[in-house]
GROMACS .gro file of C-alpha atoms in nm:
model
  107
    1MET     CA    1  -3.729  12.037 -10.768
    2ALA     CA    2  -3.387  11.915 -10.657
    3ASP     CA    3  -3.453  12.057 -10.311
    4ASP     CA    4  -3.774  11.854 -10.285
    5SER     CA    5  -3.601  11.528 -10.375
    6GLU     CA    6  -3.318  11.608 -10.133
    7ASP     CA    7  -3.573  11.678  -9.859
    8VAL     CA    8  -3.747  11.347  -9.929
    9GLN     CA    9  -3.414  11.166  -9.926
   10GLU     CA   10  -3.321  11.323  -9.594
   11GLN     CA   11  -3.661  11.228  -9.448
   12LEU     CA   12  -3.616  10.870  -9.568
   13LYS     CA   13  -3.266  10.854  -9.422
   14ALA     CA   14  -3.394  10.989  -9.091
   15ALA     CA   15  -3.672  10.728  -9.086
   16LEU     CA   16  -3.418  10.456  -9.167
   17TRP     CA   17  -3.186  10.583  -8.893
   18PHE     CA   18  -3.475  10.569  -8.647
   19ALA     CA   19  -3.572  10.214  -8.754
   20VAL     CA   20  -3.214  10.086  -8.743
   21GLY     CA   21  -3.160  10.252  -8.407
   22LYS     CA   22  -3.474  10.091  -8.269
   23MET     CA   23  -3.367   9.744  -8.388
   24VAL     CA   24  -3.016   9.790  -8.251
   25ASP     CA   25  -3.155   9.909  -7.917
   26GLU     CA   26  -3.377   9.600  -7.891
   27GLU     CA   27  -3.084   9.368  -7.963
   28THR     CA   28  -2.847   9.547  -7.726
   29LEU     CA   29  -3.102   9.516  -7.446
   30LYS     CA   30  -3.146   9.144  -7.514
   31ARG     CA   31  -2.771   9.086  -7.517
   32ASN     CA   32  -2.678   9.333  -7.243
   33ARG     CA   33  -2.442   9.523  -7.475
   34ASN     CA   34  -2.381   9.885  -7.564
   35VAL     CA   35  -2.327  10.050  -7.901
   36THR     CA   36  -2.225  10.400  -7.992
   37PRO     CA   37  -2.430  10.644  -8.196
   38GLN     CA   38  -2.148  10.628  -8.452
   39PHE     CA   39  -2.211  10.254  -8.492
   40ILE     CA   40  -2.580  10.315  -8.557
   41GLY     CA   41  -2.491  10.590  -8.805
   42ALA     CA   42  -2.244  10.367  -8.989
   43LEU     CA   43  -2.490  10.078  -8.997
   44THR     CA   44  -2.760  10.310  -9.130
   45GLU     CA   45  -2.529  10.433  -9.408
   46MET     CA   46  -2.444  10.075  -9.501
   47VAL     CA   47  -2.813   9.979  -9.514
   48TRP     CA   48  -2.890  10.292  -9.721
   49ALA     CA   49  -2.619  10.201  -9.972
   50GLN     CA   50  -2.757   9.846  -9.996
   51ILE     CA   51  -3.110   9.978 -10.051
   52GLU     CA   52  -2.984  10.205 -10.330
   53ASN     CA   53  -2.808   9.912 -10.499
   54VAL     CA   54  -3.116   9.690 -10.472
   55ALA     CA   55  -3.336   9.965 -10.615
   56LEU     CA   56  -3.103  10.017 -10.911
   57ASP     CA   57  -3.088   9.643 -10.979
   58LEU     CA   58  -3.467   9.607 -10.964
   59GLU     CA   59  -3.513   9.903 -11.200
   60SER     CA   60  -3.260   9.752 -11.440
   61PHE     CA   61  -3.431   9.412 -11.436
   62SER     CA   62  -3.772   9.561 -11.508
   63ARG     CA   63  -3.634   9.790 -11.781
   64HIS     CA   64  -3.456   9.493 -11.942
   65ALA     CA   65  -3.790   9.308 -11.948
   66GLY     CA   66  -3.950   9.607 -12.120
   67ARG     CA   67  -4.154   9.712 -11.818
   68THR     CA   68  -4.173  10.038 -11.627
   69THR     CA   69  -4.289   9.872 -11.305
   70VAL     CA   70  -4.092   9.638 -11.081
   71ASN     CA   71  -4.274   9.311 -11.013
   72THR     CA   72  -4.214   8.989 -10.822
   73ASP     CA   73  -4.016   8.837 -11.107
   74ASP     CA   74  -3.758   9.113 -11.063
   75VAL     CA   75  -3.739   9.052 -10.689
   76LEU     CA   76  -3.695   8.679 -10.745
   77LEU     CA   77  -3.422   8.749 -10.998
   78LEU     CA   78  -3.247   8.971 -10.746
   79ALA     CA   79  -3.263   8.697 -10.481
   80ARG     CA   80  -3.144   8.419 -10.713
   81ARG     CA   81  -2.799   8.390 -10.552
   82ASN     CA   82  -2.936   8.349 -10.200
   83GLN     CA   83  -3.120   8.018 -10.217
   84ASP     CA   84  -3.285   8.047  -9.875
   85LEU     CA   85  -3.412   8.399  -9.941
   86HIS     CA   86  -3.525   8.297 -10.289
   87ALA     CA   87  -3.723   8.005 -10.144
   88ILE     CA   88  -3.890   8.228  -9.883
   89ILE     CA   89  -3.988   8.486 -10.143
   90ARG     CA   90  -4.104   8.218 -10.388
   91ASP     CA   91  -4.326   8.058 -10.119
   92PHE     CA   92  -4.473   8.396 -10.030
   93VAL     CA   93  -4.544   8.481 -10.395
   94ASP     CA   94  -4.700   8.140 -10.458
   95LYS     CA   95  -4.926   8.179 -10.153
   96GLN     CA   96  -5.031   8.527 -10.262
   97LYS     CA   97  -5.111   8.406 -10.614
   98ALA     CA   98  -5.308   8.111 -10.475
   99ALA     CA   99  -5.506   8.339 -10.242
  100LYS     CA  100  -5.576   8.579 -10.528
  101ALA     CA  101  -5.690   8.295 -10.754
  102LYS     CA  102  -5.910   8.159 -10.475
  103GLY     CA  103  -6.065   8.502 -10.425
  104LYS     CA  104  -6.142   8.534 -10.796
  105SER     CA  105  -6.300   8.188 -10.810
  106LYS     CA  106  -6.547   8.283 -10.534
  107ARG     CA  107  -6.695   8.560 -10.747
   0.00000   0.00000   0.00000
């Protein structure tokens, strides 16, 4: 079982490395710059560590609320210290809720 989770983790890291590399390549072409593969690797590791921290925080928030599933309230709580990000997420959530309510009222 541990091998399966390690395989999944390695696949996720590889997908993240590919995505980060693609974004870095696009930016380097726009700016006429070069980066090393080591830079992309280090950036990928940093992003992976941030993702792990975010995941742990979201799990903790939902567990504290007595839930087993992460929801938008947990994401908003996570973003509370970044006012701009919080506002963007809040607007998105409000629009989604309004669209869902509008869809239910049509039935």
